[in-house]
Coordinates of C-alpha atoms in Angstrom, one line a residue:
M1 CA 0.0 0.0 0.0
N2 CA 1.3 3.4 -0.9
P3 CA 1.9 5.3 2.4
W4 CA 1.7 8.7 0.7
S5 CA -1.6 8.2 -1.1
V6 CA -5.1 7.1 -0.1
E7 CA -8.5 7.3 -1.7
A8 CA -11.1 9.1 0.5
P9 CA -14.8 8.2 0.4
C10 CA -15.6 11.9 0.8
T11 CA -16.7 13.5 -2.5
S12 CA -17.9 17.0 -3.5
A13 CA -21.4 15.7 -2.5
C14 CA -20.2 15.9 1.1
V15 CA -19.8 19.7 0.9
R16 CA -22.4 21.9 2.4
A17 CA -22.7 25.4 3.7
A18 CA -24.2 26.0 7.1
T19 CA -25.5 29.4 6.1
P20 CA -26.6 31.1 2.9
R21 CA -23.9 32.6 0.6
V22 CA -22.8 36.2 0.9
P23 CA -24.1 38.6 -1.8
L24 CA -22.4 38.5 -5.2
G25 CA -21.0 42.0 -4.6
E26 CA -19.2 40.8 -1.5
T27 CA -17.8 37.7 -3.3
V28 CA -16.4 40.0 -6.0
R29 CA -14.8 42.2 -3.4
R30 CA -13.2 39.2 -1.8
Y31 CA -11.8 38.1 -5.2
V32 CA -10.3 41.5 -5.7
A33 CA -8.8 41.6 -2.2
L34 CA -7.3 38.1 -2.7
T35 CA -5.8 39.0 -6.0
H36 CA -4.2 42.1 -4.6
T37 CA -2.9 40.1 -1.6
L38 CA -1.4 37.3 -3.8
V39 CA 0.2 39.7 -6.3
R40 CA 1.7 41.7 -3.4
A41 CA 3.1 38.5 -1.9
G42 CA 4.5 37.4 -5.2
A43 CA 6.3 40.7 -5.5
M44 CA 8.2 40.0 -2.3
G45 CA 10.2 37.3 -3.9
E46 CA 12.4 35.3 -1.5
R47 CA 11.5 37.6 1.4
L48 CA 8.2 35.9 1.6
A49 CA 9.9 33.0 3.4
D50 CA 10.7 35.2 6.3
P51 CA 8.5 33.8 9.2
R52 CA 7.1 37.2 10.2
I53 CA 6.3 38.2 6.6
L54 CA 4.8 34.8 5.9
R55 CA 2.6 34.9 8.9
T56 CA 1.4 38.4 8.1
Q57 CA 0.6 37.4 4.5
A58 CA -1.2 34.2 5.5
H59 CA -3.4 36.4 7.8
A60 CA -4.0 38.7 4.8
V61 CA -5.2 35.8 2.6
L62 CA -7.7 34.8 5.3
D63 CA -8.8 38.4 5.7
A64 CA -9.3 38.8 1.9
L65 CA -11.6 35.8 1.9
G66 CA -13.6 36.9 4.9
V67 CA -12.4 33.9 6.9
R68 CA -12.0 34.3 10.7
L69 CA -9.1 32.5 12.4
E70 CA -9.4 31.2 15.9
S71 CA -6.5 29.5 17.7
G72 CA -5.9 28.3 21.2
P73 CA -3.1 29.6 23.4
S74 CA 0.4 28.5 22.8
L75 CA 1.4 25.3 24.7
P76 CA 4.6 24.6 26.6
G77 CA 7.1 22.8 24.3
R78 CA 6.3 24.9 21.3
A79 CA 9.8 25.0 20.0
P80 CA 11.5 24.6 16.6
G81 CA 12.4 21.2 15.3
A82 CA 9.0 19.5 15.7
L83 CA 6.9 17.4 13.3
I84 CA 3.6 19.1 13.2
V85 CA 0.8 16.7 12.1
A86 CA -2.7 17.9 11.3
N87 CA -5.9 16.5 9.9
H88 CA -6.6 17.6 6.3
I89 CA -9.8 19.1 5.1
S90 CA -8.9 21.9 2.7
W91 CA -6.1 23.8 0.9
L92 CA -7.2 26.5 3.4
D93 CA -5.7 24.4 6.2
V94 CA -2.2 25.4 5.1
V95 CA -3.0 29.1 5.1
A96 CA -4.5 28.9 8.6
L97 CA -1.6 26.9 10.0
L98 CA 1.0 29.2 8.5
A99 CA -0.9 32.2 10.0
V100 CA -0.5 30.6 13.4
E101 CA 3.1 29.3 13.0
P102 CA 5.1 29.6 9.8
V103 CA 6.9 26.3 9.2
T104 CA 8.2 24.2 6.3
V105 CA 5.2 22.4 4.6
L106 CA 5.3 19.0 3.0
A107 CA 2.8 19.1 0.1
K108 CA 1.8 16.9 -2.9
R109 CA 3.5 17.7 -6.1
E110 CA 0.3 18.9 -7.8
V111 CA 0.2 22.0 -5.6
G112 CA 3.4 23.2 -7.1
Q113 CA 1.6 23.3 -10.5
W114 CA -1.3 25.5 -9.4
P115 CA -1.1 29.0 -11.1
L116 CA 0.5 31.6 -8.8
V117 CA -0.2 29.4 -5.7
G118 CA 2.5 27.0 -6.8
T119 CA 5.0 29.8 -7.3
L120 CA 4.3 31.2 -3.8
A121 CA 4.5 27.7 -2.3
R122 CA 8.0 27.2 -3.8
R123 CA 9.1 30.6 -2.5
I124 CA 8.2 29.8 1.1
G125 CA 10.3 26.6 0.9
T126 CA 7.5 24.0 0.5
R127 CA 8.8 20.5 0.0
F128 CA 6.9 18.7 -2.7
I129 CA 6.4 14.9 -2.9
D130 CA 5.1 12.6 -5.6
R131 CA 2.6 10.4 -3.9
A132 CA 2.7 7.8 -6.6
A133 CA 6.5 7.4 -6.2
V134 CA 6.8 4.8 -3.4
R135 CA 10.5 4.4 -4.1
E136 CA 11.2 8.0 -3.0
L137 CA 9.8 7.3 0.5
P138 CA 13.0 6.5 2.2
D139 CA 14.7 9.6 0.8
V140 CA 11.8 11.8 1.8
V141 CA 11.8 10.4 5.4
D142 CA 15.6 11.0 5.6
E143 CA 15.2 14.6 4.3
L144 CA 12.4 15.3 6.9
A145 CA 14.6 13.9 9.7
D146 CA 17.5 16.2 8.6
M147 CA 15.2 19.2 8.7
L148 CA 14.0 18.3 12.2
R149 CA 17.6 17.8 13.4
S150 CA 18.5 21.2 12.0
G151 CA 15.8 22.8 14.2
R152 CA 13.2 23.3 11.4
S153 CA 9.6 22.4 12.2
V154 CA 7.8 20.6 9.4
L155 CA 4.0 20.4 8.7
V156 CA 2.6 17.2 7.3
F157 CA -0.9 15.8 6.7
P158 CA -0.6 12.1 7.6
Q159 CA -4.1 11.3 6.4
A160 CA -2.6 11.5 2.9
T161 CA -5.6 13.2 1.4
T162 CA -8.4 15.6 2.3
W163 CA -11.5 14.5 4.2
C164 CA -14.8 16.3 4.9
T165 CA -14.5 16.1 8.6
V166 CA -11.8 16.0 11.3
A167 CA -12.3 12.3 12.0
G168 CA -11.4 11.3 8.5
G169 CA -9.0 8.5 7.4
R170 CA -6.4 7.1 9.7
F171 CA -2.9 8.6 10.0
R172 CA -0.3 7.0 7.8
R173 CA 2.9 6.2 9.7
A174 CA 5.7 7.0 7.2
A175 CA 6.3 10.7 8.3
F176 CA 6.4 9.7 11.9
Q177 CA 9.6 7.7 11.3
A178 CA 11.4 11.0 10.6
A179 CA 10.5 12.2 14.1
V180 CA 11.7 8.9 15.6
D181 CA 15.0 9.1 13.6
A182 CA 15.6 12.7 14.6
G183 CA 14.5 12.3 18.2
A184 CA 12.1 15.1 17.6
P185 CA 8.7 15.8 19.2
V186 CA 5.4 15.3 17.3
R187 CA 2.9 18.1 17.8
P188 CA -0.7 17.1 16.9
T189 CA -2.9 19.9 15.6
T190 CA -6.6 19.9 14.8
V191 CA -8.1 22.1 12.0
D192 CA -11.9 22.4 11.8
Y193 CA -14.4 24.8 10.2
V194 CA -17.6 26.3 11.5
Q195 CA -20.3 28.7 10.3
H196 CA -22.3 30.5 13.0
G197 CA -20.8 28.1 15.4
E198 CA -22.0 25.0 13.6
P199 CA -19.7 22.5 11.9
S200 CA -19.3 23.2 8.1
T201 CA -17.8 21.3 5.2
V202 CA -18.0 24.3 2.8
A203 CA -14.2 24.7 2.8
A204 CA -13.5 21.0 2.1
F205 CA -11.4 20.3 -1.1
L206 CA -12.7 16.8 -2.2
G207 CA -13.0 14.3 -4.9
G208 CA -13.2 15.8 -8.3
D209 CA -12.9 19.3 -7.1
D210 CA -10.4 21.6 -8.8
F211 CA -8.8 24.6 -7.0
T212 CA -11.0 27.2 -8.7
T213 CA -14.3 25.4 -7.7
S214 CA -13.1 25.1 -4.1
L215 CA -12.0 28.7 -4.0
R216 CA -15.4 29.9 -5.3
R217 CA -17.2 28.1 -2.4
V218 CA -14.8 29.7 0.2
A219 CA -15.1 33.1 -1.3
A220 CA -18.9 32.9 -1.2
A221 CA -19.1 31.5 2.3
R222 CA -20.8 33.5 5.0
D223 CA -19.4 33.7 8.5
L224 CA -16.7 31.0 7.9
T225 CA -14.3 30.4 10.8
V226 CA -11.3 28.1 10.8
R227 CA -10.2 26.9 14.2
V228 CA -6.6 25.7 14.8
T229 CA -6.2 23.7 18.1
A230 CA -2.7 22.7 19.2
H231 CA -2.3 19.7 21.5
P232 CA 0.6 18.8 23.8
P233 CA 3.7 17.4 22.1
L234 CA 4.3 13.7 21.9
W235 CA 7.6 11.8 22.1
G236 CA 8.3 8.2 21.2
S237 CA 10.5 5.6 19.5
D238 CA 7.9 3.7 17.6
R239 CA 6.2 5.3 14.6
R240 CA 3.1 3.1 14.8
T241 CA 2.5 4.2 18.4
L242 CA 3.2 7.9 17.7
A243 CA 0.8 7.9 14.7
A244 CA -2.0 6.3 16.8
R245 CA -1.5 8.7 19.7
A246 CA -1.4 11.7 17.4
Q247 CA -4.5 10.7 15.6
A248 CA -6.3 10.2 18.9
A249 CA -5.3 13.7 20.0
V250 CA -6.3 15.3 16.7
T251 CA -9.7 13.6 16.3
D252 CA -10.9 14.0 19.9
T253 CA -13.7 16.5 20.5
V254 CA -12.4 19.9 19.6
P255 CA -12.2 22.1 22.8
P256 CA -13.2 25.8 23.0
V257 CA -10.6 28.1 21.5
H258 CA -9.8 31.8 21.9
A259 CA -9.8 34.3 19.1
D260 CA -6.4 34.9 17.6
P261 CA -5.2 38.5 18.3
Y262 CA -4.2 38.9 14.7
A263 CA -7.5 37.8 13.3
R264 CA -10.0 40.3 12.0
A265 CA -13.0 40.8 14.2

């Protein structure tokens, strides 16, 4: 079985909005604001990889789309050199996570081919993998371990694909071997979406969706909030155990969170 790839039963039919869409005029305004934000980010060149700039620009993307960010307080042990593992619902997950903590991202190769987004992803140092190339797995794990040893934190999505809810597919174990080899902590993180306080799948990027279709739904969503919840770090010497413990932490009931001070009210 390919540890980088998995077929999810979630399809675009799983997507629903918890509230009516915003008026067309507001959707257009969001597109204009997003275009301005992305063009400005692109003009920054390599400076975009600076953690402070990257965090600011990630917040700007969320603001442009009218998406509110909520995140819990920082936890003890939040230090560089950690493997950050999160559930995967949407391309928007990455933006929200970078707005909380700019880190190196491990992403599928296709993201690097998206217009403009791929260019920006490369400039912030994203590491792309070919999920169909099983033979590359040992080299990828070794590279991740080297990053962790050097003090760089790396974000991975061990579910290997997007799901419509937090409790989607099981965590694949491959990336956890890098944390074991490097003696690095694993930091589980939960990402979920709500509208008017109710769970929403409107941001999900599923099945036959293309990026444009998913972006259109997000840009038209009313009162969309993305919540990022960090859990205590995990340590261990067995990737199977680490993966199971991380999944349990991520998929537990999401606790109340506090509004991020950088988020737009």
